[in-house]
Amino acid sequence: MERIFGRPFVTQEAMRARIRDLGRQIMADYADKDLILVGILKGAFAFYADLARAIRSPMRVDFLVVASYGVKAKSSGRVKMVTQLTENITGRDVLLVEDIVDSGLTVQYLINTLSKQKPRSIRVCTLLSKPQRRKVHVPLHYVGFEIPNQYVVGYGLDYRQKYRNLPYLAVLDKVNVEDE
Ligand code: IMP
């Protein structure tokens, strides 16, 4: 599998260090809050597992499975929640954990939808952000790495539902993202 990807993008070491920093920052920011860490699946599963363990204070965990639909499925902004939260978020401090923010439409949809349940606060932590691709402004409080307009796979991120298990992030060449 790994031979397909010539260019590891962010090394495991760099990622580990950055996630440790994010964990420390989140721990400090949420010291007196009622944190519920909401992982957006499938893509965030690997990042979520590492980030959650870097936050060394009590918190709740929950997950949402989202799926895109439409012709240009990814980044079309047509997103639906396939599952619901199991925890009550009303009056609590929600931190959404995303793999990557591209157009921003998924995060925008999630913030709008979850805000109806009246959390005390709602913020976003994303491993990756592609600012050049943004279609809508979304507030990103915690960003692991800003990356250029390249298609990346591994560490939870897929290409046609594969390669999520690659233990590092790699640039996938020869992909027309618009076709995805
Ligand atoms: P957005 O709604 O355009 O911000 O898209 C976010 C979703 O698109 C992510 O959660 C990913 O599932 C997918 N996506 C965007 N860029 C990439 C990439 O480079 N690799 C893998 N998935 C991506």
XYZ file of N, CA and C and ligand atoms in Angstrom:
563
model
N 0.828 -1.199 0.000
C 0.000 0.000 0.000
C 0.867 1.257 0.000
N 1.914 1.242 0.823
C 2.650 2.487 1.014
C 3.439 2.903 -0.216
N 3.682 1.962 -1.123
C 4.460 2.296 -2.316
C 3.732 3.284 -3.222
N 2.407 3.301 -3.141
C 1.615 4.204 -3.970
C 1.933 5.664 -3.641
N 2.317 5.915 -2.393
C 2.470 7.280 -1.951
C 3.930 7.621 -1.767
N 4.468 8.381 -2.724
C 5.876 8.712 -2.654
C 6.205 9.762 -1.627
N 5.238 10.582 -1.278
C 5.573 11.757 -0.489
C 4.826 11.832 0.835
N 5.417 11.281 1.883
C 4.807 11.503 3.202
C 4.746 13.005 3.431
N 3.660 13.487 3.913
C 3.424 14.929 3.962
C 3.774 15.506 5.320
N 3.167 14.945 6.322
C 3.509 15.332 7.683
C 3.988 14.056 8.355
N 5.163 14.084 8.911
C 5.695 12.852 9.508
C 4.942 12.526 10.798
N 5.031 11.279 11.201
C 4.370 10.872 12.443
C 4.930 11.639 13.635
N 6.229 11.931 13.580
C 6.861 12.659 14.692
C 6.297 14.081 14.796
N 6.198 14.747 13.626
C 5.683 16.120 13.611
C 4.235 16.137 14.091
N 3.504 15.129 13.687
C 2.094 15.059 14.055
C 1.948 14.841 15.559
N 2.732 13.931 16.083
C 2.676 13.631 17.523
C 2.946 14.895 18.337
N 3.968 15.642 17.917
C 4.343 16.858 18.654
C 3.227 17.896 18.579
N 2.653 18.058 17.399
C 1.606 19.071 17.221
C 0.359 18.696 18.029
N 0.026 17.422 18.043
C -1.172 16.990 18.776
C -0.968 17.153 20.283
N 0.261 16.916 20.733
C 0.564 17.143 22.156
C 0.318 18.614 22.510
N 0.765 19.524 21.629
C 0.552 20.960 21.867
C -0.928 21.314 21.867
N -1.661 20.770 20.887
C -3.100 21.056 20.816
C -3.785 20.579 22.090
N -3.421 19.392 22.544
C -4.012 18.821 23.756
C -3.779 19.731 24.958
N -2.556 20.230 25.087
C -2.216 21.121 26.209
C -3.038 22.405 26.148
N -3.125 22.942 24.925
C -3.859 24.194 24.737
C -5.339 24.019 25.081
N -5.920 22.921 24.595
C -7.345 22.652 24.844
C -7.570 22.435 26.345
N -6.666 21.715 26.976
C -6.784 21.440 28.401
C -6.813 22.756 29.194
N -5.939 23.685 28.805
C -5.890 24.968 29.506
C -7.155 25.783 29.224
N -7.564 25.823 27.964
C -8.729 26.642 27.592
C -10.020 26.128 28.219
N -10.103 24.823 28.454
C -11.355 24.226 28.947
C -11.268 23.825 30.418
N -10.285 24.374 31.116
C -10.056 23.958 32.513
C -11.312 24.101 33.376
N -12.056 25.180 33.183
C -13.236 25.395 34.033
C -14.532 25.203 33.242
N -14.458 24.384 32.182
C -15.637 24.214 31.326
C -16.120 22.762 31.357
N -17.246 22.510 30.701
C -17.842 21.175 30.668
C -17.659 20.618 29.249
N -16.446 20.152 28.985
C -16.052 19.792 27.610
C -16.665 18.480 27.138
N -17.204 18.546 25.924
C -17.616 17.319 25.239
C -16.945 17.320 23.863
N -16.118 16.315 23.651
C -15.307 16.238 22.435
C -16.082 15.398 21.406
N -16.481 16.040 20.310
C -17.335 15.365 19.324
C -16.521 15.058 18.062
N -16.263 13.804 17.819
C -15.497 13.385 16.647
C -16.392 13.252 15.426
N -15.936 13.805 14.307
C -16.705 13.726 13.068
C -16.131 12.571 12.234
N -16.941 11.550 12.108
C -16.503 10.317 11.443
C -16.982 10.275 10.005
N -16.250 9.566 9.142
C -15.221 8.652 9.556
C -13.854 9.321 9.713
N -13.623 10.391 8.973
C -12.270 10.904 8.786
C -11.470 11.218 10.038
N -12.178 11.606 11.124
C -11.431 12.096 12.291
C -10.988 10.990 13.241
N -11.256 9.726 12.904
C -11.074 8.693 13.935
C -9.646 8.595 14.467
N -8.660 8.703 13.611
C -7.274 8.532 14.064
C -6.822 9.758 14.867
N -7.099 10.931 14.327
C -6.751 12.179 15.009
C -7.465 12.258 16.351
N -8.738 11.902 16.361
C -9.539 11.972 17.582
C -8.905 11.125 18.688
N -8.531 9.909 18.325
C -7.993 8.990 19.339
C -6.721 9.558 19.955
N -5.884 10.172 19.143
C -4.639 10.741 19.656
C -4.898 12.032 20.438
N -5.787 12.872 19.900
C -6.077 14.144 20.566
C -6.727 13.907 21.929
N -7.689 13.001 21.968
C -8.410 12.741 23.229
C -7.425 12.329 24.316
N -6.431 11.538 23.940
C -5.464 11.070 24.943
C -4.433 12.134 25.301
N -4.388 13.216 24.495
C -3.485 14.323 24.812
C -4.172 15.350 25.723
N -5.472 15.181 25.939
C -6.217 16.081 26.830
C -6.343 15.364 28.169
N -5.512 15.764 29.104
C -5.426 15.006 30.362
C -6.305 15.618 31.435
N -7.580 15.785 31.106
C -8.534 16.245 32.115
C -9.887 15.615 31.782
N -10.786 15.535 32.771
C -12.054 14.840 32.537
C -12.877 15.527 31.455
N -13.492 14.734 30.604
C -14.355 15.292 29.546
C -15.275 14.172 29.067
N -16.263 14.548 28.275
C -17.138 13.546 27.671
C -16.709 13.320 26.229
N -17.005 12.135 25.715
C -16.725 11.873 24.295
C -18.035 11.540 23.581
N -18.109 11.953 22.329
C -19.251 11.575 21.495
C -18.819 11.647 20.027
N -19.672 11.123 19.160
C -19.304 11.026 17.741
C -20.508 11.293 16.859
N -20.236 11.812 15.686
C -21.265 11.976 14.662
C -20.721 11.382 13.386
N -21.529 10.578 12.722
C -21.146 10.125 11.385
C -21.820 11.054 10.393
N -21.015 11.680 9.552
C -21.601 12.528 8.512
C -21.242 11.949 7.153
N -22.107 12.184 6.199
C -21.838 11.725 4.840
C -22.194 12.844 3.887
N -21.418 12.942 2.823
C -21.758 13.940 1.811
C -22.563 13.257 0.725
N -23.364 14.024 0.070
C -24.115 13.459 -1.053
C -24.179 14.510 -2.156
N -24.658 14.093 -3.306
C -24.689 15.014 -4.439
C -23.706 14.539 -5.482
N -23.677 15.202 -6.604
C -22.851 14.742 -7.718
C -21.377 14.868 -7.384
N -20.986 16.083 -7.050
C -19.598 16.284 -6.626
C -19.603 16.142 -5.111
N -19.683 14.895 -4.686
C -19.999 14.633 -3.289
C -19.161 15.448 -2.311
N -17.860 15.258 -2.343
C -17.042 15.933 -1.352
C -16.972 17.413 -1.643
N -17.092 18.179 -0.598
C -17.001 19.623 -0.698
C -18.144 20.246 -1.495
N -19.210 19.487 -1.706
C -20.381 20.082 -2.331
C -21.181 20.830 -1.288
N -20.870 20.525 -0.012
C -21.592 21.164 1.064
C -22.903 20.481 1.363
N -23.237 19.503 0.559
C -24.462 18.772 0.846
C -24.104 17.630 1.776
N -24.306 17.893 3.029
C -23.856 16.978 4.066
C -25.069 16.544 4.855
N -25.055 15.315 5.316
C -26.116 14.927 6.247
C -25.514 14.171 7.411
N -26.200 14.275 8.537
C -25.776 13.513 9.697
C -26.409 12.139 9.610
N -25.577 11.125 9.569
C -26.073 9.759 9.460
C -26.463 9.238 10.845
N -25.807 9.780 11.872
C -26.143 9.407 13.247
C -26.380 10.678 14.056
N -26.925 10.497 15.248
C -27.147 11.617 16.170
C -26.169 11.490 17.336
N -26.029 12.568 18.080
C -25.223 12.500 19.303
C -25.940 11.635 20.330
N -25.192 10.991 21.193
C -25.833 10.238 22.276
C -25.844 11.039 23.575
N -24.957 12.031 23.690
C -24.896 12.871 24.886
C -25.730 14.127 24.674
N -26.198 14.684 25.787
C -26.908 15.957 25.751
C -25.865 17.079 25.719
N -25.944 17.972 24.747
C -24.936 19.038 24.658
C -25.457 20.382 25.173
N -26.702 20.425 25.557
C -27.281 21.688 26.031
C -26.507 22.199 27.249
N -26.039 23.435 27.163
C -25.310 24.043 28.277
C -23.874 23.554 28.411
N -23.445 22.698 27.509
C -22.071 22.170 27.585
C -21.182 22.807 26.516
N -19.885 22.543 26.641
C -18.913 23.150 25.729
C -18.454 22.124 24.708
N -18.976 22.297 23.502
C -18.726 21.317 22.435
C -17.464 21.686 21.665
N -16.601 20.712 21.489
C -15.454 20.902 20.597
C -15.550 19.850 19.495
N -15.812 20.326 18.274
C -15.903 19.415 17.121
C -14.498 19.066 16.661
N -14.274 17.783 16.401
C -12.950 17.349 15.946
C -13.071 16.841 14.516
N -12.429 17.563 13.606
C -12.503 17.259 12.168
C -11.137 16.798 11.654
N -11.152 16.032 10.579
C -9.897 15.668 9.935
C -9.354 16.831 9.115
N -10.219 17.417 8.289
C -9.751 18.472 7.380
C -10.900 19.419 7.057
N -10.586 20.707 7.013
C -11.568 21.696 6.575
C -11.118 22.206 5.220
N -12.003 22.012 4.254
C -11.703 22.301 2.859
C -12.536 23.527 2.452
N -13.731 23.336 1.901
C -14.585 24.480 1.576
C -15.131 25.137 2.841
N -15.216 24.370 3.904
C -15.789 24.881 5.150
C -17.270 24.574 5.297
N -17.857 24.028 4.251
C -19.311 23.829 4.247
C -19.769 22.776 5.268
N -18.959 21.730 5.457
C -19.338 20.698 6.434
C -19.375 21.286 7.841
N -18.327 21.999 8.188
C -18.252 22.593 9.523
C -19.369 23.619 9.710
N -19.624 24.406 8.695
C -20.695 25.394 8.780
C -22.044 24.715 9.062
N -22.296 23.630 8.329
C -23.541 22.875 8.512
C -23.629 22.318 9.939
N -22.529 21.749 10.420
C -22.544 21.136 11.753
C -22.753 22.189 12.845
N -22.071 23.322 12.711
C -22.229 24.378 13.721
C -23.684 24.863 13.729
N -24.232 25.110 12.544
C -25.624 25.582 12.467
C -26.586 24.571 13.070
N -26.386 23.293 12.740
C -27.321 22.261 13.188
C -27.207 22.029 14.700
N -25.976 21.921 15.192
C -25.796 21.609 16.615
C -26.116 22.804 17.510
N -25.979 24.007 16.974
C -26.291 25.203 17.766
C -27.745 25.210 18.228
N -28.593 24.541 17.462
C -30.023 24.489 17.828
C -30.236 23.774 19.155
N -29.272 22.930 19.531
C -29.386 22.211 20.811
C -28.840 23.041 21.972
N -28.498 24.284 21.696
C -28.074 25.258 22.704
C -26.901 24.828 23.585
N -25.794 24.463 22.965
C -24.587 24.256 23.772
C -24.116 25.607 24.326
N -23.322 25.585 25.418
C -22.817 26.862 25.941
C -21.816 27.467 24.958
N -21.009 26.605 24.360
C -20.066 27.079 23.353
C -19.864 25.965 22.339
N -19.443 26.364 21.149
C -19.140 25.360 20.127
C -17.929 25.848 19.332
N -16.896 25.021 19.329
C -15.658 25.376 18.644
C -15.226 24.208 17.770
N -14.219 24.473 16.933
C -13.744 23.458 16.002
C -12.247 23.237 16.180
N -11.855 21.966 16.217
C -10.441 21.601 16.180
C -10.245 20.708 14.962
N -9.429 21.156 14.035
C -9.202 20.343 12.837
C -7.712 20.028 12.687
N -7.442 18.812 12.274
C -6.041 18.447 12.065
C -5.452 19.271 10.924
N -6.217 19.377 9.827
C -5.714 20.064 8.631
C -6.703 21.120 8.167
N -6.170 22.149 7.527
C -7.010 23.173 6.929
C -6.402 23.569 5.587
N -7.288 23.686 4.589
C -6.834 24.160 3.272
C -7.458 25.529 3.033
N -6.835 26.595 3.525
C -7.457 27.926 3.430
C -7.735 28.372 2.004
N -6.918 27.938 1.060
C -7.124 28.370 -0.334
C -8.439 27.866 -0.926
N -9.004 26.825 -0.338
C -10.217 26.214 -0.900
C -11.500 26.702 -0.220
N -11.359 27.595 0.738
C -12.519 27.977 1.535
C -13.588 28.672 0.705
N -14.837 28.235 0.883
C -15.964 28.899 0.211
C -16.756 29.742 1.201
N -16.743 29.327 2.456
C -17.433 30.103 3.491
C -16.482 30.298 4.665
N -16.654 31.403 5.357
C -15.795 31.634 6.527
C -16.309 30.806 7.698
N -15.427 30.011 8.264
C -15.793 29.289 9.485
C -14.703 29.532 10.528
N -15.109 29.761 11.767
C -14.097 29.992 12.802
C -13.422 28.681 13.191
N -12.112 28.601 13.026
C -11.363 27.402 13.420
C -10.482 27.776 14.610
N -10.820 27.254 15.766
C -10.073 27.649 16.960
C -8.756 26.911 17.102
N -8.722 25.677 16.647
C -7.499 24.877 16.783
C -7.208 24.203 15.440
N -6.047 24.501 14.867
C -5.671 23.938 13.573
C -4.309 23.256 13.720
N -4.254 21.985 13.347
C -2.985 21.261 13.413
C -1.994 21.802 12.406
N -2.377 21.734 11.137
C -1.492 22.198 10.060
C -2.325 22.846 8.958
N -1.866 23.989 8.475
C -2.457 24.567 7.253
C -1.695 23.990 6.080
N -2.432 23.533 5.069
C -1.764 22.910 3.928
C -2.242 23.555 2.630
N -1.434 23.459 1.575
C -1.873 24.000 0.279
C -2.953 23.124 -0.340
N -3.383 23.512 -1.520
C -4.464 22.789 -2.184
C -3.968 21.484 -2.797
N -3.811 20.491 -1.933
C -3.366 19.166 -2.374
C -4.281 18.143 -1.735
N -4.439 17.004 -2.398
C -5.300 15.964 -1.838
C -4.462 15.038 -0.964
N -4.836 14.933 0.296
C -4.053 14.106 1.215
C -4.855 12.901 1.698
N -4.139 11.838 1.936
C -4.769 10.605 2.438
C -3.968 10.089 3.632
N -4.570 9.153 4.321
C -3.903 8.515 5.452
C -4.317 9.136 6.772
N -3.994 8.459 7.871
C -4.289 8.951 9.209
C -5.770 9.353 9.312
N -6.626 8.513 8.742
C -8.071 8.753 8.796
C -8.665 9.265 7.495
N -7.848 9.946 6.689
C -8.389 10.535 5.458
C -8.365 9.522 4.316
N -9.387 9.592 3.485
C -9.550 8.556 2.460
C -9.441 9.096 1.047
N -9.241 8.167 0.141
C -9.528 8.397 -1.274
C -10.437 7.244 -1.667
N -11.686 7.572 -1.989
C -12.687 6.554 -2.300
C -12.768 5.476 -1.227
N -12.801 5.928 -0.013
C -12.967 5.094 1.191
C -11.772 4.190 1.508
N -10.670 4.387 0.812
C -9.497 3.580 1.134
C -8.363 4.464 1.647
N -7.350 3.825 2.193
C -6.113 4.458 2.674
C -6.252 5.164 4.018
N -7.419 5.039 4.664
C -7.586 5.684 5.970
C -6.610 5.113 6.997
N -6.199 3.859 6.781
C -5.344 3.178 7.763
C -3.853 3.450 7.568
N -3.495 4.218 6.543
C -2.092 4.600 6.387
C -1.658 5.358 7.644
N -0.551 4.971 8.283
C -0.244 5.572 9.585
C 0.302 6.999 9.510
N 0.483 7.532 8.325
C 0.930 8.931 8.199
C 0.136 9.599 7.093
N 0.268 10.932 7.010
C -0.415 11.685 5.952
C 0.463 11.713 4.712
N -0.142 11.497 3.551
C 0.626 11.526 2.308
C -0.166 12.271 1.246
N 0.566 12.887 0.336
C -0.085 13.594 -0.767
C -0.427 12.582 -1.849
N -1.671 12.608 -2.260
C -2.087 11.710 -3.323
C -2.030 12.480 -4.639
N -1.189 12.048 -5.528
C -1.043 12.727 -6.812
C -2.102 12.258 -7.800
N -2.240 13.010 -8.854
C -3.097 12.635 -9.978
C -4.552 12.421 -9.580
N -5.018 13.233 -8.658
C -6.434 13.148 -8.319
C -7.064 14.491 -8.627
N -8.111 14.448 -9.399
C -8.860 15.666 -9.625
C -9.912 15.752 -8.529
N -9.630 16.573 -7.543
C -10.498 16.631 -6.362
C -11.930 16.992 -6.763
N -12.064 17.806 -7.795
C -13.403 18.223 -8.204
C -14.266 17.037 -8.648
N -13.628 15.945 -9.047
C -14.392 14.787 -9.491
C -14.870 13.918 -8.337
N -14.319 14.189 -7.164
C -14.646 13.314 -6.036
C -16.043 13.572 -5.524
P -15.569 20.661 3.298
O -17.018 20.558 3.634
O -15.353 21.112 1.890
O -14.787 21.498 4.274
O -15.007 19.197 3.262
C -14.603 18.493 4.347
C -14.510 17.022 3.994
O -14.019 16.789 2.668
C -13.504 16.374 4.921
O -14.092 16.008 6.148
C -13.012 15.214 4.079
O -13.875 14.118 4.214
C -13.098 15.705 2.646
N -11.795 16.160 2.145
C -11.447 17.400 1.771
N -10.169 17.465 1.356
C -9.678 16.218 1.507
C -8.376 15.623 1.264
O -7.388 16.271 0.845
N -8.267 14.287 1.526
C -9.301 13.539 1.997
N -10.512 14.045 2.240
C -10.709 15.384 2.001
